[in-house]
Tab-separated table of C-alpha atoms in Angstrom:
chain	number	residue	atom	x	y	z
N	1	UNK	CA	92.561	-50.705	105.988
N	2	UNK	CA	89.329	-48.673	106.189
N	3	UNK	CA	88.495	-50.239	109.557
N	4	UNK	CA	92.015	-50.183	111.016
N	5	UNK	CA	92.717	-48.634	114.385
N	6	UNK	CA	94.890	-45.511	114.221
N	7	UNK	CA	97.782	-44.875	116.576
N	8	UNK	CA	100.484	-42.228	116.921
N	9	UNK	CA	103.435	-43.397	119.060
N	10	UNK	CA	104.571	-39.774	119.371
N	11	UNK	CA	101.599	-39.178	121.699
N	12	UNK	CA	102.167	-42.344	123.704
N	13	UNK	CA	101.317	-46.017	123.457
N	14	UNK	CA	97.867	-45.443	124.880
N	15	UNK	CA	96.898	-42.968	122.142
N	16	UNK	CA	94.514	-44.982	119.977
N	17	UNK	CA	91.810	-43.733	117.583
N	18	UNK	CA	89.092	-46.010	116.392
N	19	UNK	CA	87.138	-43.508	114.323
N	20	UNK	CA	83.994	-44.524	112.436
N	21	UNK	CA	83.781	-43.494	108.804
N	22	UNK	CA	80.245	-42.191	109.155
N	23	UNK	CA	77.420	-41.480	111.560
N	24	UNK	CA	73.680	-41.935	111.128
N	25	UNK	CA	71.217	-39.042	111.088
N	26	UNK	CA	67.502	-39.553	110.452
N	27	UNK	CA	68.265	-42.926	108.946
N	28	UNK	CA	70.928	-41.589	106.569
N	29	UNK	CA	74.635	-42.405	106.750
N	30	UNK	CA	76.644	-39.179	106.801
N	31	UNK	CA	80.285	-39.823	105.892
N	32	UNK	CA	82.996	-37.721	107.483
N	33	UNK	CA	84.911	-37.681	104.208
N	34	UNK	CA	82.127	-35.677	102.581
N	35	UNK	CA	81.756	-33.429	105.611
N	36	UNK	CA	85.421	-32.438	105.527
N	37	UNK	CA	85.197	-31.613	101.815
N	38	UNK	CA	82.052	-29.556	102.419
N	39	UNK	CA	83.705	-27.778	105.342
N	40	UNK	CA	86.651	-26.930	103.087
N	41	UNK	CA	84.347	-25.343	100.510
N	42	UNK	CA	82.467	-23.404	103.195
N	43	UNK	CA	85.557	-21.954	104.898
N	44	UNK	CA	87.105	-21.073	101.522
N	45	UNK	CA	83.926	-19.246	100.495
N	46	UNK	CA	83.818	-17.206	103.709
N	47	UNK	CA	87.472	-16.251	103.293
N	48	UNK	CA	87.016	-15.197	99.657
N	49	UNK	CA	83.936	-13.114	100.452
N	50	UNK	CA	85.907	-11.371	103.188
N	51	UNK	CA	88.772	-10.564	100.801
N	52	UNK	CA	86.852	-10.129	97.557
N	53	UNK	CA	88.256	-6.611	97.075
N	54	UNK	CA	91.681	-8.123	96.475
N	55	UNK	CA	90.373	-9.875	93.375
N	56	UNK	CA	87.999	-7.148	92.198
N	57	UNK	CA	85.033	-9.498	92.601
N	58	UNK	CA	81.579	-9.145	94.136
N	59	UNK	CA	79.758	-11.461	96.513
N	60	UNK	CA	77.760	-12.803	93.587
N	61	UNK	CA	80.972	-13.680	91.740
N	62	UNK	CA	82.274	-15.586	94.773
N	63	UNK	CA	79.028	-17.516	95.133
N	64	UNK	CA	79.067	-18.256	91.401
N	65	UNK	CA	82.584	-19.644	91.789
N	66	UNK	CA	81.391	-21.884	94.610
N	67	UNK	CA	78.408	-23.122	92.613
N	68	UNK	CA	80.659	-23.852	89.636
N	69	UNK	CA	83.540	-25.360	91.605
N	70	UNK	CA	81.563	-27.922	93.610
N	71	UNK	CA	79.939	-29.949	90.793
N	72	UNK	CA	82.651	-29.402	88.195
N	73	UNK	CA	85.454	-30.050	90.669
N	74	UNK	CA	83.880	-33.270	91.935
N	75	UNK	CA	83.152	-34.541	88.420
N	76	UNK	CA	86.629	-33.685	87.194
N	77	UNK	CA	88.295	-35.219	90.241
N	78	UNK	CA	86.261	-38.395	89.789
N	79	UNK	CA	86.982	-38.721	86.067
N	80	UNK	CA	90.707	-38.213	86.646
N	81	UNK	CA	90.694	-40.936	89.307
N	82	UNK	CA	88.685	-43.355	87.137
N	83	UNK	CA	91.022	-42.923	84.161
N	84	UNK	CA	93.911	-44.311	86.187
N	85	UNK	CA	91.785	-46.961	87.936
N	86	UNK	CA	89.911	-48.206	84.907
N	87	UNK	CA	89.332	-51.754	86.145
N	88	UNK	CA	87.616	-50.584	89.332
N	89	UNK	CA	84.880	-48.659	87.531
N	90	UNK	CA	84.362	-50.228	84.125
N	91	UNK	CA	83.270	-53.781	83.526
N	92	UNK	CA	80.595	-56.195	84.747
N	93	UNK	CA	79.280	-55.160	88.157
N	94	UNK	CA	81.647	-52.169	88.405
N	95	UNK	CA	79.512	-49.377	86.957
N	96	UNK	CA	77.796	-48.586	90.235
N	97	UNK	CA	81.148	-47.669	91.772
N	98	UNK	CA	81.254	-44.518	89.643
N	99	UNK	CA	78.739	-42.774	91.938
N	100	UNK	CA	80.114	-44.055	95.232
N	101	UNK	CA	81.832	-40.779	96.156
N	102	UNK	CA	81.553	-41.464	99.875
N	103	UNK	CA	84.165	-44.213	99.600
N	104	UNK	CA	86.754	-41.765	98.338
N	105	UNK	CA	88.391	-41.882	94.937
N	106	UNK	CA	88.856	-38.196	94.058
N	107	UNK	CA	91.979	-36.722	92.482
N	108	UNK	CA	92.797	-33.075	93.182
N	109	UNK	CA	94.371	-32.385	89.807
N	110	UNK	CA	91.272	-33.604	87.999
N	111	UNK	CA	89.151	-31.124	89.955
N	112	UNK	CA	91.562	-28.269	89.220
N	113	UNK	CA	91.585	-28.997	85.481
N	114	UNK	CA	87.785	-29.275	85.214
N	115	UNK	CA	87.138	-26.157	87.267
N	116	UNK	CA	89.728	-24.204	85.274
N	117	UNK	CA	87.992	-24.989	81.985
N	118	UNK	CA	84.653	-23.821	83.360
N	119	UNK	CA	86.254	-20.666	84.781
N	120	UNK	CA	87.423	-19.779	81.275
N	121	UNK	CA	83.837	-19.884	80.012
N	122	UNK	CA	82.533	-17.999	83.038
N	123	UNK	CA	85.116	-15.228	82.686
N	124	UNK	CA	84.141	-14.717	79.046
N	125	UNK	CA	80.448	-14.671	79.880
N	126	UNK	CA	80.836	-12.212	82.774
N	127	UNK	CA	83.692	-10.291	81.106
N	128	UNK	CA	85.874	-10.776	84.185
N	129	UNK	CA	89.657	-11.232	83.818
N	130	UNK	CA	90.392	-14.942	84.066
N	131	UNK	CA	93.399	-14.203	86.264
N	132	UNK	CA	91.243	-12.689	88.991
N	133	UNK	CA	89.018	-15.778	89.093
N	134	UNK	CA	92.025	-18.089	89.193
N	135	UNK	CA	93.629	-16.061	91.977
N	136	UNK	CA	90.508	-16.480	94.076
N	137	UNK	CA	90.533	-20.187	93.238
N	138	UNK	CA	94.168	-20.443	94.371
N	139	UNK	CA	93.332	-19.170	97.842
N	140	UNK	CA	90.263	-21.406	97.948
N	141	UNK	CA	92.207	-24.508	96.932
N	142	UNK	CA	94.769	-23.991	99.674
N	143	UNK	CA	91.982	-23.797	102.258
N	144	UNK	CA	89.897	-26.602	100.792
N	145	UNK	CA	92.775	-29.064	100.557
N	146	UNK	CA	94.129	-28.253	104.006
N	147	UNK	CA	90.744	-29.193	105.469
N	148	UNK	CA	89.667	-31.862	102.995
N	149	UNK	CA	92.766	-34.007	103.490
N	150	UNK	CA	91.491	-34.910	106.942
N	151	UNK	CA	88.774	-36.832	105.153
N	152	UNK	CA	91.557	-39.091	103.873
N	153	UNK	CA	92.665	-39.543	107.456
N	154	UNK	CA	89.181	-40.740	108.473
N	155	UNK	CA	89.125	-43.137	105.507
N	156	UNK	CA	92.608	-44.441	106.360
N	157	UNK	CA	93.922	-43.556	102.903
N	158	UNK	CA	96.533	-41.318	101.258
N	159	UNK	CA	99.242	-42.559	103.644
N	160	UNK	CA	102.859	-43.205	102.682
N	161	UNK	CA	105.366	-46.011	102.835
N	162	UNK	CA	106.409	-47.621	106.075
N	163	UNK	CA	108.726	-45.623	108.315
N	164	UNK	CA	110.250	-45.507	111.808
N	165	UNK	CA	110.152	-41.714	112.177
N	166	UNK	CA	108.899	-40.386	115.515
N	167	UNK	CA	105.763	-38.862	113.942
N	168	UNK	CA	104.807	-42.075	112.124
N	169	UNK	CA	101.168	-43.153	111.960
N	170	UNK	CA	100.228	-46.672	112.986
N	171	UNK	CA	97.424	-48.685	111.367
N	172	UNK	CA	96.453	-51.729	113.389
N	173	UNK	CA	94.561	-54.561	111.726
N	174	UNK	CA	93.921	-57.433	114.096
N	175	UNK	CA	97.013	-57.892	116.191
N	176	UNK	CA	99.391	-56.469	113.593
N	177	UNK	CA	100.361	-52.782	113.564
N	178	UNK	CA	102.284	-51.196	110.724
N	179	UNK	CA	103.650	-47.663	110.766
N	180	UNK	CA	103.487	-45.351	107.773
N	181	UNK	CA	104.240	-41.795	106.714
N	182	UNK	CA	101.132	-39.674	107.419
N	183	UNK	CA	101.186	-38.326	103.864
N	184	UNK	CA	97.737	-36.759	104.262
N	185	UNK	CA	99.104	-34.692	107.166
N	186	UNK	CA	102.148	-33.611	105.164
N	187	UNK	CA	99.954	-32.296	102.379
N	188	UNK	CA	97.517	-30.589	104.764
N	189	UNK	CA	100.346	-28.762	106.543
N	190	UNK	CA	102.017	-27.914	103.216
N	191	UNK	CA	98.815	-26.200	102.079
N	192	UNK	CA	98.501	-24.299	105.360
N	193	UNK	CA	102.030	-22.925	104.954
N	194	UNK	CA	101.308	-21.946	101.345
N	195	UNK	CA	98.124	-20.162	102.398
N	196	UNK	CA	99.956	-18.221	105.110
N	197	UNK	CA	102.626	-17.121	102.633
N	198	UNK	CA	100.255	-15.671	100.039
N	199	UNK	CA	97.943	-14.256	102.710
N	200	UNK	CA	100.777	-12.273	104.279
N	201	UNK	CA	102.222	-11.366	100.881
N	202	UNK	CA	98.859	-10.085	99.621
N	203	UNK	CA	98.520	-7.925	102.729
N	204	UNK	CA	101.970	-6.341	102.512
N	205	UNK	CA	102.700	-6.235	98.789
N	206	UNK	CA	100.809	-4.800	95.839
N	207	UNK	CA	99.487	-7.280	93.316
N	208	UNK	CA	101.264	-6.836	90.009
N	209	UNK	CA	99.153	-8.825	87.583
N	210	UNK	CA	96.078	-11.074	87.586
N	211	UNK	CA	96.950	-14.715	88.030
N	212	UNK	CA	99.932	-14.040	90.280
N	213	UNK	CA	98.522	-15.857	93.303
N	214	UNK	CA	97.231	-18.755	91.259
N	215	UNK	CA	100.654	-19.265	89.705
N	216	UNK	CA	102.138	-19.306	93.192
N	217	UNK	CA	99.586	-21.924	94.230
N	218	UNK	CA	100.390	-24.109	91.213
N	219	UNK	CA	104.146	-23.833	91.882
N	220	UNK	CA	103.913	-24.331	95.649
N	221	UNK	CA	101.452	-27.201	95.529
N	222	UNK	CA	103.286	-28.797	92.605
N	223	UNK	CA	106.557	-28.821	94.543
N	224	UNK	CA	104.979	-30.289	97.653
N	225	UNK	CA	102.878	-32.822	95.767
N	226	UNK	CA	105.919	-34.023	93.801
N	227	UNK	CA	107.757	-34.843	97.034
N	228	UNK	CA	104.777	-36.255	98.947
N	229	UNK	CA	103.475	-38.340	96.042
N	230	UNK	CA	106.765	-40.217	95.987
N	231	UNK	CA	106.002	-41.494	99.506
N	232	UNK	CA	102.447	-42.705	98.893
N	233	UNK	CA	101.556	-46.337	98.384
N	234	UNK	CA	98.225	-45.653	96.631
N	235	UNK	CA	99.461	-43.411	93.813
N	236	UNK	CA	97.678	-43.382	90.457
N	237	UNK	CA	100.016	-44.894	87.879
N	238	UNK	CA	100.173	-44.079	84.176
N	239	UNK	CA	98.801	-47.210	82.450
N	240	UNK	CA	101.545	-49.523	81.234
N	241	UNK	CA	104.287	-47.707	83.143
N	242	UNK	CA	105.704	-47.374	86.627
N	243	UNK	CA	105.302	-43.603	86.525
N	244	UNK	CA	103.119	-41.854	89.062
N	245	UNK	CA	100.660	-39.684	87.118
N	246	UNK	CA	100.163	-36.973	89.749
N	247	UNK	CA	103.874	-36.794	90.510
N	248	UNK	CA	104.786	-36.083	86.908
N	249	UNK	CA	101.926	-33.624	86.515
N	250	UNK	CA	103.072	-31.883	89.687
N	251	UNK	CA	106.625	-31.560	88.355
N	252	UNK	CA	105.468	-30.143	85.011
N	253	UNK	CA	103.072	-27.685	86.618
N	254	UNK	CA	105.771	-26.544	89.046
N	255	UNK	CA	108.268	-25.649	86.316
N	256	UNK	CA	105.637	-23.980	84.122
N	257	UNK	CA	104.323	-21.880	87.008
N	258	UNK	CA	107.789	-20.842	88.166
N	259	UNK	CA	108.734	-19.929	84.607
N	260	UNK	CA	105.675	-17.690	84.250
N	261	UNK	CA	106.282	-16.074	87.629
N	262	UNK	CA	109.855	-15.240	86.670
N	263	UNK	CA	108.781	-14.017	83.227
N	264	UNK	CA	106.176	-11.600	84.569
N	265	UNK	CA	108.481	-10.427	87.355
N	266	UNK	CA	111.362	-9.658	84.988
N	267	UNK	CA	109.029	-8.091	82.474
N	268	UNK	CA	107.722	-5.828	85.186
N	269	UNK	CA	104.192	-5.936	83.846
N	270	UNK	CA	101.765	-4.221	86.191
N	271	UNK	CA	98.017	-4.441	85.736
N	272	UNK	CA	96.358	-2.450	88.499
N	273	UNK	CA	92.891	-2.193	86.962
N	274	UNK	CA	91.859	-5.601	88.219
N	275	UNK	CA	92.950	-5.049	91.803
N	276	UNK	CA	92.748	-1.268	91.991
N	277	UNK	CA	89.840	0.619	90.484
N	278	UNK	CA	87.917	-2.558	89.720
N	279	UNK	CA	87.976	-3.523	93.381
N	280	UNK	CA	86.261	-0.241	94.222
N	281	UNK	CA	83.840	-0.761	91.333
N	282	UNK	CA	83.005	-4.168	92.745
N	283	UNK	CA	82.130	-2.598	96.073
N	284	UNK	CA	80.031	0.035	94.302
N	285	UNK	CA	78.205	-2.722	92.443
N	286	UNK	CA	77.341	-4.398	95.749
N	287	UNK	CA	76.149	-1.085	97.197
N	288	UNK	CA	74.118	-0.290	94.085
N	289	UNK	CA	72.343	-3.614	94.291
N	290	UNK	CA	71.463	-3.090	97.934
N	291	UNK	CA	70.219	0.456	97.317
N	292	UNK	CA	68.211	-0.602	94.285
N	293	UNK	CA	66.442	-3.212	96.390
N	294	UNK	CA	65.560	-0.591	99.010
N	295	UNK	CA	64.386	2.021	96.515
N	296	UNK	CA	62.514	-0.461	94.353
N	297	UNK	CA	64.807	0.237	91.410
N	298	UNK	CA	66.916	-2.231	89.510
N	299	UNK	CA	70.394	-1.894	88.092
N	300	UNK	CA	68.947	-2.094	84.577
N	301	UNK	CA	66.820	1.000	85.196
N	302	UNK	CA	69.829	2.895	86.458
N	303	UNK	CA	71.813	1.903	83.398
N	304	UNK	CA	68.926	2.891	81.098
N	305	UNK	CA	68.927	6.391	82.585
N	306	UNK	CA	72.644	6.701	81.930
N	307	UNK	CA	72.102	5.495	78.357
N	308	UNK	CA	69.348	8.100	77.825
N	309	UNK	CA	71.612	10.881	79.068
N	310	UNK	CA	74.349	9.654	76.773
N	311	UNK	CA	71.977	9.590	73.788
N	312	UNK	CA	70.820	13.162	74.462
N	313	UNK	CA	74.391	14.353	74.742
N	314	UNK	CA	75.264	12.552	71.527
N	315	UNK	CA	72.354	14.243	69.718
N	316	UNK	CA	73.525	17.665	70.915
N	317	UNK	CA	77.019	16.985	69.723
N	318	UNK	CA	75.750	15.718	66.377
N	319	UNK	CA	73.636	18.841	66.012
N	320	UNK	CA	76.570	21.117	66.695
N	321	UNK	CA	78.728	19.131	64.322
N	322	UNK	CA	76.096	19.429	61.647
N	323	UNK	CA	75.917	23.194	62.027
N	324	UNK	CA	79.657	23.428	62.030
N	325	UNK	CA	79.723	21.329	58.914
N	326	UNK	CA	77.319	23.719	57.173
N	327	UNK	CA	79.374	26.709	58.245
N	328	UNK	CA	82.523	25.074	56.995
N	329	UNK	CA	80.885	24.339	53.655
N	330	UNK	CA	79.846	27.976	53.366
N	331	UNK	CA	83.306	29.102	54.244
N	332	UNK	CA	84.867	26.799	51.694
N	333	UNK	CA	82.529	28.093	49.038
N	334	UNK	CA	83.420	31.668	49.796
N	335	UNK	CA	87.119	30.895	49.848
N	336	UNK	CA	87.029	30.037	46.178
N	337	UNK	CA	86.155	33.692	45.398
N	338	UNK	CA	88.356	35.352	48.042
N	339	UNK	CA	91.057	37.762	46.987
N	340	UNK	CA	94.375	38.462	48.707
N	341	UNK	CA	92.787	40.880	51.170
N	342	UNK	CA	90.528	38.339	52.821
N	343	UNK	CA	93.062	37.367	55.412
N	344	UNK	CA	93.336	40.927	56.574
N	345	UNK	CA	89.569	41.249	56.911
N	346	UNK	CA	89.429	38.036	58.890
N	347	UNK	CA	92.093	39.236	61.282
N	348	UNK	CA	90.226	42.478	61.768
N	349	UNK	CA	86.979	40.651	62.493
N	350	UNK	CA	88.748	38.327	64.908
N	351	UNK	CA	90.198	41.301	66.759
N	352	UNK	CA	86.718	42.813	66.982
N	353	UNK	CA	85.347	39.537	68.293
N	354	UNK	CA	88.014	39.273	70.966
N	355	UNK	CA	87.408	42.825	72.008
N	356	UNK	CA	83.676	42.254	72.263
N	357	UNK	CA	83.931	39.042	74.338
N	358	UNK	CA	86.564	40.459	76.743
N	359	UNK	CA	84.674	43.708	77.325
N	360	UNK	CA	83.911	44.036	81.078
N	361	UNK	CA	81.505	46.928	80.714
N	362	UNK	CA	84.041	49.448	82.087
N	363	UNK	CA	85.047	50.990	78.706
N	364	UNK	CA	84.294	54.644	77.948
N	365	UNK	CA	81.514	55.933	75.634
N	366	UNK	CA	83.743	55.986	72.601
N	367	UNK	CA	84.461	52.261	73.000
N	368	UNK	CA	80.747	51.646	73.373
N	369	UNK	CA	80.126	53.464	70.085
N	370	UNK	CA	82.771	51.366	68.366
N	371	UNK	CA	81.151	48.256	69.687
N	372	UNK	CA	77.745	49.365	68.393
N	373	UNK	CA	79.315	50.040	65.047
N	374	UNK	CA	80.751	46.580	64.975
N	375	UNK	CA	77.353	45.195	65.830
N	376	UNK	CA	75.754	46.958	62.909
N	377	UNK	CA	78.391	45.707	60.514
N	378	UNK	CA	78.122	42.157	61.774
N	379	UNK	CA	74.325	42.204	61.836
N	380	UNK	CA	74.023	42.934	58.107
N	381	UNK	CA	72.036	40.278	56.247
N	382	UNK	CA	73.578	37.999	53.679
N	383	UNK	CA	74.024	39.694	50.332
N	384	UNK	CA	73.931	43.239	51.752
N	385	UNK	CA	77.661	43.659	51.237
N	386	UNK	CA	80.176	42.521	48.671
N	387	UNK	CA	82.495	41.341	51.450
N	388	UNK	CA	83.539	37.701	50.913
N	389	UNK	CA	82.966	36.809	54.590
N	390	UNK	CA	79.200	37.423	54.739
N	391	UNK	CA	78.523	33.951	56.128
N	392	UNK	CA	80.972	34.501	58.960
N	393	UNK	CA	79.485	37.977	59.599
N	394	UNK	CA	76.012	36.503	59.889
N	395	UNK	CA	77.215	33.990	62.429
N	396	UNK	CA	78.886	36.726	64.480
N	397	UNK	CA	75.711	38.725	64.387
N	398	UNK	CA	73.902	35.901	66.125
N	399	UNK	CA	76.636	35.677	68.701
N	400	UNK	CA	76.992	39.404	69.378
N	401	UNK	CA	73.262	39.854	69.448
N	402	UNK	CA	73.312	38.054	72.777
N	403	UNK	CA	76.666	39.026	74.226
N	404	UNK	CA	76.974	42.718	73.131
N	405	UNK	CA	73.519	44.146	73.752
N	406	UNK	CA	74.978	46.955	75.887
N	407	UNK	CA	73.365	45.837	79.093
N	408	UNK	CA	76.225	44.881	81.450
N	409	UNK	CA	73.904	44.029	84.311
N	410	UNK	CA	72.096	41.377	82.249
N	411	UNK	CA	75.423	39.818	81.247
N	412	UNK	CA	76.440	39.444	84.856
N	413	UNK	CA	73.096	37.923	85.744
N	414	UNK	CA	73.311	34.208	86.552
N	415	UNK	CA	70.534	33.429	84.059
N	416	UNK	CA	72.800	34.406	81.127
N	417	UNK	CA	75.760	32.255	82.157
N	418	UNK	CA	74.707	29.263	80.024
N	419	UNK	CA	74.350	31.626	77.044
N	420	UNK	CA	77.812	33.043	77.670
N	421	UNK	CA	79.261	29.536	77.720
N	422	UNK	CA	77.550	28.788	74.413
N	423	UNK	CA	78.860	32.030	72.940
N	424	UNK	CA	82.427	31.243	73.982
N	425	UNK	CA	82.116	27.811	72.423
N	426	UNK	CA	80.918	29.255	69.107
N	427	UNK	CA	83.593	31.950	69.201
N	428	UNK	CA	86.186	29.201	69.531
N	429	UNK	CA	84.695	27.475	66.491
N	430	UNK	CA	84.861	30.701	64.500
N	431	UNK	CA	88.505	31.222	65.457
N	432	UNK	CA	89.296	27.747	64.195
N	433	UNK	CA	87.637	28.596	60.870
N	434	UNK	CA	89.766	31.681	60.526
N	435	UNK	CA	92.922	29.732	61.197
N	436	UNK	CA	91.930	27.164	58.579
N	437	UNK	CA	91.618	29.926	55.991
N	438	UNK	CA	95.117	31.117	56.812
């Protein structure tokens, strides 16, 4: 059949195609079957790069997917086909057929299974949600199969049983012409319709969870493949049975995919991080890479700077925590010797502190004197008084020594703003200590 003449009565009796399976370039035979598969990969890659924001992926991720999908998909598709055609590849003089890809012999489901397993490993390595990778693969598979099936047309394969329908395809060998279902065309058109559906849906509706589009692909393709496979005359059969392997796999995958789609829809689970913020992050990653190349800086250097800033901030926090811890220990020690009047003293000191920090410099001279008196009391060294809150008084002395120096102009100066912020922070800590005592 590979050398049969192709006719389509729908286009008239004179419509005849006698297409060669390959052409020669620089002494090499280039098979159209391989060219159509390559074209499918290329168009799918361009589409995915254009819409990478939908999946939260970068250009590098898309290219990685392509690099992974080509070898793994071809190997998986070949192994799947060989399993169900064991006698054609294994045995005396048959081993060389394993590498004869140009003659056909690839099974789509084998490629999907192999690529899916590798995607699992890649998603773990890159820490990318598996669903986002599979969604991209779903779009790519629709495109790749819609184009790649025309390679079956060139090879005169993947056709169906004989029929008298107006759109039948004729294969003429010698003087005999037989008409068959153009099963390859059915599947190509089925994939085009599926692609249009999810393309329009993804444009008009918000993605609810990663893996949504891939599940649609599995369900849609499974339904179509189940019907089309029943028409084909070259189906792969389960050894020892009359069951078509791909037809049964298509039926199982269809029901599983539909069940998961319904489950996630009813559950109402929405995961926007993959297709929302992560999509913007992906674009920022691309921009960062381009800028780093221009500036001579790498992403690692940028990340190192962020890590250094984080470490410095962590040290500052640890230092403050340590000081707070010491203050708390001192407070706890003093609490053991406090009498019933301590709470009153604390409230009085807190009131003084609030009055000092809220002072705008507009008070009269008598208020200024009170403030100076408070300063003197708070500035007393440890052990100078029998008051049980000497540790707290010493801390307030350090605070008020900066904030209540009597010079309102210096306080308003921009150079003292960082000090004021630090004072407010320590005042808040002191208030918390007082509340703990209560």
